[in-house]
Structures are given as structure tokens and as C-alpha cells.
PDB file of N, CA, C and O in Angstrom:
ATOM      1  N   MET A   1      22.907 184.401  -5.185  1.00 59.00           N
ATOM      2  CA  MET A   1      24.045 185.274  -4.956  1.00 59.00           C
ATOM      3  C   MET A   1      25.358 184.491  -5.018  1.00 59.00           C
ATOM      4  O   MET A   1      26.342 185.003  -5.521  1.00 59.00           O
ATOM      5  N   LEU A   2      25.360 183.267  -4.506  1.00 61.00           N
ATOM      6  CA  LEU A   2      26.575 182.475  -4.548  1.00 61.00           C
ATOM      7  C   LEU A   2      26.986 182.162  -5.978  1.00 61.00           C
ATOM      8  O   LEU A   2      28.174 182.159  -6.303  1.00 61.00           O
ATOM      9  N   LYS A   3      26.018 181.897  -6.836  1.00 71.00           N
ATOM     10  CA  LYS A   3      26.307 181.619  -8.238  1.00 71.00           C
ATOM     11  C   LYS A   3      26.868 182.865  -8.929  1.00 71.00           C
ATOM     12  O   LYS A   3      27.779 182.772  -9.742  1.00 71.00           O
ATOM     13  N   THR A   4      26.324 184.017  -8.585  1.00 72.00           N
ATOM     14  CA  THR A   4      26.745 185.259  -9.210  1.00 72.00           C
ATOM     15  C   THR A   4      28.198 185.581  -8.890  1.00 72.00           C
ATOM     16  O   THR A   4      28.970 185.971  -9.762  1.00 72.00           O
ATOM     17  N   LEU A   5      28.600 185.395  -7.643  1.00 72.00           N
ATOM     18  CA  LEU A   5      29.962 185.711  -7.236  1.00 72.00           C
ATOM     19  C   LEU A   5      30.946 184.579  -7.512  1.00 72.00           C
ATOM     20  O   LEU A   5      32.153 184.776  -7.426  1.00 72.00           O
ATOM     21  N   GLY A   6      30.443 183.395  -7.780  1.00 75.00           N
ATOM     22  CA  GLY A   6      31.322 182.261  -8.055  1.00 75.00           C
ATOM     23  C   GLY A   6      31.896 181.629  -6.809  1.00 75.00           C
ATOM     24  O   GLY A   6      32.904 180.933  -6.877  1.00 75.00           O
ATOM     25  N   ILE A   7      31.288 181.881  -5.672  1.00 77.00           N
ATOM     26  CA  ILE A   7      31.799 181.364  -4.412  1.00 77.00           C
ATOM     27  C   ILE A   7      31.602 179.854  -4.315  1.00 77.00           C
ATOM     28  O   ILE A   7      32.375 179.173  -3.647  1.00 77.00           O
ATOM     29  N   ASP A   8      30.650 179.310  -5.018  1.00 73.00           N
ATOM     30  CA  ASP A   8      30.382 177.878  -4.944  1.00 73.00           C
ATOM     31  C   ASP A   8      31.536 177.045  -5.508  1.00 73.00           C
ATOM     32  O   ASP A   8      31.730 175.907  -5.116  1.00 73.00           O
ATOM     33  N   SER A   9      32.325 177.599  -6.418  1.00 84.00           N
ATOM     34  CA  SER A   9      33.458 176.857  -6.969  1.00 84.00           C
ATOM     35  C   SER A   9      34.797 177.305  -6.383  1.00 84.00           C
ATOM     36  O   SER A   9      35.853 176.831  -6.814  1.00 84.00           O
ATOM     37  N   LEU A  10      34.775 178.175  -5.393  1.00 89.00           N
ATOM     38  CA  LEU A  10      36.001 178.709  -4.828  1.00 89.00           C
ATOM     39  C   LEU A  10      36.840 177.634  -4.149  1.00 89.00           C
ATOM     40  O   LEU A  10      38.066 177.604  -4.300  1.00 89.00           O
ATOM     41  N   LEU A  11      36.221 176.728  -3.408  1.00 89.00           N
ATOM     42  CA  LEU A  11      36.974 175.678  -2.730  1.00 89.00           C
ATOM     43  C   LEU A  11      37.677 174.776  -3.741  1.00 89.00           C
ATOM     44  O   LEU A  11      38.844 174.411  -3.548  1.00 89.00           O
ATOM     45  N   ALA A  12      37.005 174.433  -4.822  1.00 91.00           N
ATOM     46  CA  ALA A  12      37.627 173.598  -5.856  1.00 91.00           C
ATOM     47  C   ALA A  12      38.795 174.319  -6.513  1.00 91.00           C
ATOM     48  O   ALA A  12      39.849 173.720  -6.765  1.00 91.00           O
ATOM     49  N   GLU A  13      38.651 175.607  -6.768  1.00 92.00           N
ATOM     50  CA  GLU A  13      39.730 176.377  -7.375  1.00 92.00           C
ATOM     51  C   GLU A  13      40.916 176.512  -6.435  1.00 92.00           C
ATOM     52  O   GLU A  13      42.069 176.427  -6.864  1.00 92.00           O
ATOM     53  N   MET A  14      40.648 176.710  -5.166  1.00 94.00           N
ATOM     54  CA  MET A  14      41.729 176.804  -4.184  1.00 94.00           C
ATOM     55  C   MET A  14      42.444 175.469  -4.024  1.00 94.00           C
ATOM     56  O   MET A  14      43.673 175.431  -3.883  1.00 94.00           O
ATOM     57  N   THR A  15      41.707 174.368  -4.051  1.00 95.00           N
ATOM     58  CA  THR A  15      42.316 173.044  -3.961  1.00 95.00           C
ATOM     59  C   THR A  15      43.203 172.779  -5.168  1.00 95.00           C
ATOM     60  O   THR A  15      44.321 172.277  -5.031  1.00 95.00           O
ATOM     61  N   LEU A  16      42.727 173.117  -6.354  1.00 96.00           N
ATOM     62  CA  LEU A  16      43.522 172.954  -7.565  1.00 96.00           C
ATOM     63  C   LEU A  16      44.793 173.808  -7.501  1.00 96.00           C
ATOM     64  O   LEU A  16      45.889 173.325  -7.780  1.00 96.00           O
ATOM     65  N   GLY A  17      44.647 175.058  -7.106  1.00 96.00           N
ATOM     66  CA  GLY A  17      45.790 175.963  -7.025  1.00 96.00           C
ATOM     67  C   GLY A  17      46.820 175.517  -6.000  1.00 96.00           C
ATOM     68  O   GLY A  17      48.032 175.555  -6.258  1.00 96.00           O
ATOM     69  N   LEU A  18      46.370 175.081  -4.849  1.00 97.00           N
ATOM     70  CA  LEU A  18      47.290 174.626  -3.808  1.00 97.00           C
ATOM     71  C   LEU A  18      47.999 173.347  -4.237  1.00 97.00           C
ATOM     72  O   LEU A  18      49.207 173.193  -4.019  1.00 97.00           O
ATOM     73  N   GLY A  19      47.271 172.438  -4.856  1.00 97.00           N
ATOM     74  CA  GLY A  19      47.895 171.211  -5.354  1.00 97.00           C
ATOM     75  C   GLY A  19      48.971 171.499  -6.387  1.00 97.00           C
ATOM     76  O   GLY A  19      50.058 170.921  -6.351  1.00 97.00           O
ATOM     77  N   LEU A  20      48.684 172.401  -7.317  1.00 97.00           N
ATOM     78  CA  LEU A  20      49.672 172.762  -8.331  1.00 97.00           C
ATOM     79  C   LEU A  20      50.871 173.481  -7.711  1.00 97.00           C
ATOM     80  O   LEU A  20      52.015 173.282  -8.147  1.00 97.00           O
ATOM     81  N   ALA A  21      50.635 174.293  -6.684  1.00 98.00           N
ATOM     82  CA  ALA A  21      51.738 174.972  -6.005  1.00 98.00           C
ATOM     83  C   ALA A  21      52.632 173.973  -5.265  1.00 98.00           C
ATOM     84  O   ALA A  21      53.864 174.119  -5.262  1.00 98.00           O
ATOM     85  N   ILE A  22      52.040 172.969  -4.658  1.00 97.00           N
ATOM     86  CA  ILE A  22      52.823 171.945  -3.976  1.00 97.00           C
ATOM     87  C   ILE A  22      53.680 171.177  -4.976  1.00 97.00           C
ATOM     88  O   ILE A  22      54.860 170.907  -4.729  1.00 97.00           O
ATOM     89  N   ILE A  23      53.099 170.833  -6.120  1.00 98.00           N
ATOM     90  CA  ILE A  23      53.851 170.120  -7.163  1.00 98.00           C
ATOM     91  C   ILE A  23      55.002 170.988  -7.670  1.00 98.00           C
ATOM     92  O   ILE A  23      56.132 170.519  -7.823  1.00 98.00           O
ATOM     93  N   ALA A  24      54.729 172.251  -7.926  1.00 97.00           N
ATOM     94  CA  ALA A  24      55.768 173.156  -8.438  1.00 97.00           C
ATOM     95  C   ALA A  24      56.886 173.353  -7.414  1.00 97.00           C
ATOM     96  O   ALA A  24      58.073 173.343  -7.768  1.00 97.00           O
ATOM     97  N   GLY A  25      56.532 173.522  -6.150  1.00 95.00           N
ATOM     98  CA  GLY A  25      57.535 173.714  -5.109  1.00 95.00           C
ATOM     99  C   GLY A  25      58.424 172.501  -4.926  1.00 95.00           C
ATOM    100  O   GLY A  25      59.649 172.624  -4.784  1.00 95.00           O
ATOM    101  N   ASN A  26      57.820 171.327  -4.939  1.00 95.00           N
ATOM    102  CA  ASN A  26      58.614 170.110  -4.794  1.00 95.00           C
ATOM    103  C   ASN A  26      59.459 169.844  -6.034  1.00 95.00           C
ATOM    104  O   ASN A  26      60.582 169.353  -5.932  1.00 95.00           O
ATOM    105  N   GLY A  27      58.928 170.164  -7.204  1.00 95.00           N
ATOM    106  CA  GLY A  27      59.718 170.044  -8.426  1.00 95.00           C
ATOM    107  C   GLY A  27      60.926 170.969  -8.398  1.00 95.00           C
ATOM    108  O   GLY A  27      62.032 170.585  -8.805  1.00 95.00           O
ATOM    109  N   PHE A  28      60.737 172.172  -7.890  1.00 93.00           N
ATOM    110  CA  PHE A  28      61.842 173.122  -7.765  1.00 93.00           C
ATOM    111  C   PHE A  28      62.878 172.612  -6.771  1.00 93.00           C
ATOM    112  O   PHE A  28      64.088 172.742  -6.996  1.00 93.00           O
ATOM    113  N   ALA A  29      62.428 172.006  -5.668  1.00 91.00           N
ATOM    114  CA  ALA A  29      63.352 171.452  -4.675  1.00 91.00           C
ATOM    115  C   ALA A  29      64.177 170.315  -5.270  1.00 91.00           C
ATOM    116  O   ALA A  29      65.387 170.229  -5.023  1.00 91.00           O
ATOM    117  N   ILE A  30      63.539 169.451  -6.054  1.00 94.00           N
ATOM    118  CA  ILE A  30      64.262 168.357  -6.702  1.00 94.00           C
ATOM    119  C   ILE A  30      65.278 168.912  -7.699  1.00 94.00           C
ATOM    120  O   ILE A  30      66.429 168.466  -7.754  1.00 94.00           O
ATOM    121  N   TRP A  31      64.868 169.904  -8.474  1.00 94.00           N
ATOM    122  CA  TRP A  31      65.752 170.507  -9.466  1.00 94.00           C
ATOM    123  C   TRP A  31      66.981 171.133  -8.801  1.00 94.00           C
ATOM    124  O   TRP A  31      68.109 170.940  -9.254  1.00 94.00           O
ATOM    125  N   LYS A  32      66.771 171.874  -7.706  1.00 91.00           N
ATOM    126  CA  LYS A  32      67.885 172.506  -6.995  1.00 91.00           C
ATOM    127  C   LYS A  32      68.803 171.452  -6.383  1.00 91.00           C
ATOM    128  O   LYS A  32      70.022 171.609  -6.384  1.00 91.00           O
ATOM    129  N   HIS A  33      68.220 170.379  -5.855  1.00 90.00           N
ATOM    130  CA  HIS A  33      69.029 169.323  -5.256  1.00 90.00           C
ATOM    131  C   HIS A  33      69.900 168.636  -6.304  1.00 90.00           C
ATOM    132  O   HIS A  33      71.070 168.333  -6.050  1.00 90.00           O
ATOM    133  N   ARG A  34      69.347 168.382  -7.482  1.00 93.00           N
ATOM    134  CA  ARG A  34      70.118 167.727  -8.549  1.00 93.00           C
ATOM    135  C   ARG A  34      71.239 168.618  -9.071  1.00 93.00           C
ATOM    136  O   ARG A  34      72.234 168.112  -9.588  1.00 93.00           O
ATOM    137  N   ARG A  35      71.067 169.918  -8.953  1.00 92.00           N
ATOM    138  CA  ARG A  35      72.126 170.843  -9.364  1.00 92.00           C
ATOM    139  C   ARG A  35      73.181 171.002  -8.283  1.00 92.00           C
ATOM    140  O   ARG A  35      74.192 171.671  -8.495  1.00 92.00           O
ATOM    141  N   GLY A  36      72.934 170.434  -7.101  1.00 87.00           N
ATOM    142  CA  GLY A  36      73.894 170.514  -6.007  1.00 87.00           C
ATOM    143  C   GLY A  36      73.758 171.760  -5.154  1.00 87.00           C
ATOM    144  O   GLY A  36      74.637 172.062  -4.354  1.00 87.00           O
ATOM    145  N   GLU A  37      72.686 172.477  -5.303  1.00 85.00           N
ATOM    146  CA  GLU A  37      72.472 173.698  -4.536  1.00 85.00           C
ATOM    147  C   GLU A  37      71.546 173.402  -3.360  1.00 85.00           C
ATOM    148  O   GLU A  37      70.659 172.570  -3.443  1.00 85.00           O
ATOM    149  N   ALA A  38      71.783 174.094  -2.272  1.00 83.00           N
ATOM    150  CA  ALA A  38      70.933 173.955  -1.092  1.00 83.00           C
ATOM    151  C   ALA A  38      70.639 175.350  -0.546  1.00 83.00           C
ATOM    152  O   ALA A  38      71.466 176.263  -0.691  1.00 83.00           O
ATOM    153  N   PRO A  39      69.485 175.537   0.075  1.00 79.00           N
ATOM    154  CA  PRO A  39      69.198 176.835   0.678  1.00 79.00           C
ATOM    155  C   PRO A  39      70.209 177.164   1.775  1.00 79.00           C
ATOM    156  O   PRO A  39      70.733 176.269   2.440  1.00 79.00           O
ATOM    157  N   ALA A  40      70.496 178.432   1.956  1.00 79.00           N
ATOM    158  CA  ALA A  40      71.484 178.846   2.951  1.00 79.00           C
ATOM    159  C   ALA A  40      71.040 178.508   4.367  1.00 79.00           C
ATOM    160  O   ALA A  40      71.868 178.217   5.224  1.00 79.00           O
ATOM    161  N   ASP A  41      69.748 178.524   4.613  1.00 81.00           N
ATOM    162  CA  ASP A  41      69.259 178.275   5.969  1.00 81.00           C
ATOM    163  C   ASP A  41      68.709 176.856   6.148  1.00 81.00           C
ATOM    164  O   ASP A  41      67.955 176.600   7.072  1.00 81.00           O
ATOM    165  N   ALA A  42      69.109 175.925   5.278  1.00 77.00           N
ATOM    166  CA  ALA A  42      68.633 174.542   5.384  1.00 77.00           C
ATOM    167  C   ALA A  42      69.237 173.896   6.619  1.00 77.00           C
ATOM    168  O   ALA A  42      70.450 173.911   6.814  1.00 77.00           O
ATOM    169  N   ALA A  43      68.372 173.311   7.459  1.00 78.00           N
ATOM    170  CA  ALA A  43      68.833 172.734   8.718  1.00 78.00           C
ATOM    171  C   ALA A  43      69.277 171.284   8.565  1.00 78.00           C
ATOM    172  O   ALA A  43      70.086 170.807   9.341  1.00 78.00           O
ATOM    173  N   GLY A  44      68.759 170.581   7.598  1.00 81.00           N
ATOM    174  CA  GLY A  44      69.076 169.170   7.475  1.00 81.00           C
ATOM    175  C   GLY A  44      69.301 168.759   6.034  1.00 81.00           C
ATOM    176  O   GLY A  44      69.301 169.578   5.123  1.00 81.00           O
ATOM    177  N   PRO A  45      69.470 167.466   5.830  1.00 86.00           N
ATOM    178  CA  PRO A  45      69.700 166.970   4.478  1.00 86.00           C
ATOM    179  C   PRO A  45      68.423 166.955   3.649  1.00 86.00           C
ATOM    180  O   PRO A  45      67.315 167.079   4.164  1.00 86.00           O
ATOM    181  N   PHE A  46      68.601 166.784   2.355  1.00 88.00           N
ATOM    182  CA  PHE A  46      67.478 166.652   1.426  1.00 88.00           C
ATOM    183  C   PHE A  46      66.795 165.316   1.689  1.00 88.00           C
ATOM    184  O   PHE A  46      67.443 164.282   1.744  1.00 88.00           O
ATOM    185  N   ARG A  47      65.473 165.349   1.865  1.00 90.00           N
ATOM    186  CA  ARG A  47      64.727 164.123   2.133  1.00 90.00           C
ATOM    187  C   ARG A  47      63.863 163.794   0.919  1.00 90.00           C
ATOM    188  O   ARG A  47      62.789 164.356   0.731  1.00 90.00           O
ATOM    189  N   ALA A  48      64.356 162.848   0.124  1.00 92.00           N
ATOM    190  CA  ALA A  48      63.673 162.487  -1.120  1.00 92.00           C
ATOM    191  C   ALA A  48      62.314 161.848  -0.849  1.00 92.00           C
ATOM    192  O   ALA A  48      61.366 162.065  -1.603  1.00 92.00           O
ATOM    193  N   GLY A  49      62.206 161.074   0.222  1.00 95.00           N
ATOM    194  CA  GLY A  49      60.926 160.437   0.548  1.00 95.00           C
ATOM    195  C   GLY A  49      59.850 161.451   0.883  1.00 95.00           C
ATOM    196  O   GLY A  49      58.690 161.299   0.479  1.00 95.00           O
ATOM    197  N   ARG A  50      60.237 162.484   1.593  1.00 94.00           N
ATOM    198  CA  ARG A  50      59.279 163.538   1.946  1.00 94.00           C
ATOM    199  C   ARG A  50      58.827 164.297   0.702  1.00 94.00           C
ATOM    200  O   ARG A  50      57.645 164.607   0.538  1.00 94.00           O
ATOM    201  N   VAL A  51      59.770 164.575  -0.188  1.00 95.00           N
ATOM    202  CA  VAL A  51      59.440 165.285  -1.422  1.00 95.00           C
ATOM    203  C   VAL A  51      58.493 164.448  -2.276  1.00 95.00           C
ATOM    204  O   VAL A  51      57.517 164.964  -2.837  1.00 95.00           O
ATOM    205  N   ALA A  52      58.757 163.148  -2.371  1.00 96.00           N
ATOM    206  CA  ALA A  52      57.898 162.270  -3.159  1.00 96.00           C
ATOM    207  C   ALA A  52      56.500 162.192  -2.546  1.00 96.00           C
ATOM    208  O   ALA A  52      55.496 162.260  -3.263  1.00 96.00           O
ATOM    209  N   PHE A  53      56.419 162.068  -1.223  1.00 97.00           N
ATOM    210  CA  PHE A  53      55.123 162.000  -0.544  1.00 97.00           C
ATOM    211  C   PHE A  53      54.316 163.278  -0.773  1.00 97.00           C
ATOM    212  O   PHE A  53      53.141 163.226  -1.126  1.00 97.00           O
ATOM    213  N   LEU A  54      54.952 164.417  -0.610  1.00 97.00           N
ATOM    214  CA  LEU A  54      54.245 165.684  -0.790  1.00 97.00           C
ATOM    215  C   LEU A  54      53.874 165.910  -2.258  1.00 97.00           C
ATOM    216  O   LEU A  54      52.842 166.538  -2.542  1.00 97.00           O
ATOM    217  N   SER A  55      54.669 165.411  -3.187  1.00 97.00           N
ATOM    218  CA  SER A  55      54.317 165.520  -4.605  1.00 97.00           C
ATOM    219  C   SER A  55      53.069 164.705  -4.919  1.00 97.00           C
ATOM    220  O   SER A  55      52.206 165.148  -5.683  1.00 97.00           O
ATOM    221  N   VAL A  56      52.971 163.521  -4.321  1.00 97.00           N
ATOM    222  CA  VAL A  56      51.773 162.692  -4.514  1.00 97.00           C
ATOM    223  C   VAL A  56      50.552 163.381  -3.923  1.00 97.00           C
ATOM    224  O   VAL A  56      49.478 163.420  -4.539  1.00 97.00           O
ATOM    225  N   ILE A  57      50.695 163.954  -2.733  1.00 98.00           N
ATOM    226  CA  ILE A  57      49.588 164.686  -2.105  1.00 98.00           C
ATOM    227  C   ILE A  57      49.173 165.864  -2.988  1.00 98.00           C
ATOM    228  O   ILE A  57      47.984 166.107  -3.202  1.00 98.00           O
ATOM    229  N   GLY A  58      50.142 166.609  -3.519  1.00 97.00           N
ATOM    230  CA  GLY A  58      49.843 167.730  -4.410  1.00 97.00           C
ATOM    231  C   GLY A  58      49.139 167.279  -5.678  1.00 97.00           C
ATOM    232  O   GLY A  58      48.209 167.939  -6.146  1.00 97.00           O
ATOM    233  N   ALA A  59      49.565 166.147  -6.231  1.00 98.00           N
ATOM    234  CA  ALA A  59      48.920 165.627  -7.440  1.00 98.00           C
ATOM    235  C   ALA A  59      47.477 165.224  -7.148  1.00 98.00           C
ATOM    236  O   ALA A  59      46.578 165.501  -7.953  1.00 98.00           O
ATOM    237  N   LEU A  60      47.260 164.568  -6.025  1.00 98.00           N
ATOM    238  CA  LEU A  60      45.888 164.188  -5.657  1.00 98.00           C
ATOM    239  C   LEU A  60      44.997 165.413  -5.460  1.00 98.00           C
ATOM    240  O   LEU A  60      43.845 165.425  -5.890  1.00 98.00           O
ATOM    241  N   MET A  61      45.544 166.442  -4.820  1.00 97.00           N
ATOM    242  CA  MET A  61      44.768 167.670  -4.629  1.00 97.00           C
ATOM    243  C   MET A  61      44.447 168.337  -5.961  1.00 97.00           C
ATOM    244  O   MET A  61      43.337 168.819  -6.172  1.00 97.00           O
ATOM    245  N   ALA A  62      45.428 168.371  -6.865  1.00 97.00           N
ATOM    246  CA  ALA A  62      45.213 168.995  -8.174  1.00 97.00           C
ATOM    247  C   ALA A  62      44.174 168.215  -8.980  1.00 97.00           C
ATOM    248  O   ALA A  62      43.307 168.813  -9.628  1.00 97.00           O
ATOM    249  N   ILE A  63      44.246 166.896  -8.927  1.00 97.00           N
ATOM    250  CA  ILE A  63      43.271 166.083  -9.646  1.00 97.00           C
ATOM    251  C   ILE A  63      41.875 166.284  -9.068  1.00 97.00           C
ATOM    252  O   ILE A  63      40.895 166.457  -9.798  1.00 97.00           O
ATOM    253  N   TRP A  64      41.786 166.276  -7.751  1.00 95.00           N
ATOM    254  CA  TRP A  64      40.485 166.458  -7.083  1.00 95.00           C
ATOM    255  C   TRP A  64      39.903 167.831  -7.426  1.00 95.00           C
ATOM    256  O   TRP A  64      38.717 167.952  -7.769  1.00 95.00           O
ATOM    257  N   GLY A  65      40.722 168.874  -7.349  1.00 94.00           N
ATOM    258  CA  GLY A  65      40.256 170.216  -7.684  1.00 94.00           C
ATOM    259  C   GLY A  65      39.855 170.345  -9.131  1.00 94.00           C
ATOM    260  O   GLY A  65      38.826 170.959  -9.457  1.00 94.00           O
ATOM    261  N   GLY A  66      40.633 169.757 -10.027  1.00 94.00           N
ATOM    262  CA  GLY A  66      40.310 169.819 -11.447  1.00 94.00           C
ATOM    263  C   GLY A  66      39.016 169.094 -11.782  1.00 94.00           C
ATOM    264  O   GLY A  66      38.193 169.587 -12.553  1.00 94.00           O
ATOM    265  N   ILE A  67      38.826 167.935 -11.190  1.00 95.00           N
ATOM    266  CA  ILE A  67      37.588 167.191 -11.425  1.00 95.00           C
ATOM    267  C   ILE A  67      36.391 167.958 -10.867  1.00 95.00           C
ATOM    268  O   ILE A  67      35.328 168.009 -11.487  1.00 95.00           O
ATOM    269  N   SER A  68      36.576 168.575  -9.703  1.00 91.00           N
ATOM    270  CA  SER A  68      35.475 169.330  -9.096  1.00 91.00           C
ATOM    271  C   SER A  68      35.091 170.553  -9.926  1.00 91.00           C
ATOM    272  O   SER A  68      33.921 170.941  -9.971  1.00 91.00           O
ATOM    273  N   ILE A  69      36.056 171.152 -10.562  1.00 89.00           N
ATOM    274  CA  ILE A  69      35.765 172.340 -11.373  1.00 89.00           C
ATOM    275  C   ILE A  69      35.093 171.963 -12.679  1.00 89.00           C
ATOM    276  O   ILE A  69      34.110 172.588 -13.082  1.00 89.00           O
ATOM    277  N   PHE A  70      35.595 170.935 -13.348  1.00 87.00           N
ATOM    278  CA  PHE A  70      35.135 170.610 -14.693  1.00 87.00           C
ATOM    279  C   PHE A  70      34.065 169.535 -14.761  1.00 87.00           C
ATOM    280  O   PHE A  70      33.747 169.051 -15.829  1.00 87.00           O
ATOM    281  N   ARG A  71      33.454 169.184 -13.656  1.00 82.00           N
ATOM    282  CA  ARG A  71      32.391 168.173 -13.682  1.00 82.00           C
ATOM    283  C   ARG A  71      31.075 168.777 -14.065  1.00 82.00           C
ATOM    284  O   ARG A  71      30.780 169.868 -14.093  1.00 82.00           O
TER     285      ARG A  71
END
């Protein structure tokens, strides 16, 4: 039944999707920062180190999810 519904690969697909979403979100934040725009409700300054760290985490998640799906 798990094979029929595809539930066995759901965790890998979710990991890949979340990793790609993290990369896209951080890329959008970098793009907005370089254009000089900031969110209206931003409480603090742009933290480049945090964006870089989260981008690396997102890349690792995307790689892990992709390898798990296509192995």
C-alpha cells in the first residue's frame, strides 16, 4: 500500500521542496537587499551571515532530498 500511494518517497520529496524553498527565499532576500528595499515590518538590519548560513542549509537539504529521490 505504501508503494501504491507513494508515501515511501514523501519525506525525500518534502526535504527537496523545503530545501529549494529556503534557497529561493534567501535568494529573494539578497536580491531585495541589493536593490535597497527592505520589508516594512523589518525589525533589524540585513544579516548577510544568517542568509549565507541558511542558504547552505537549504542547499544541503535539496541535495539530500534529490539524492534520496533519484537513487
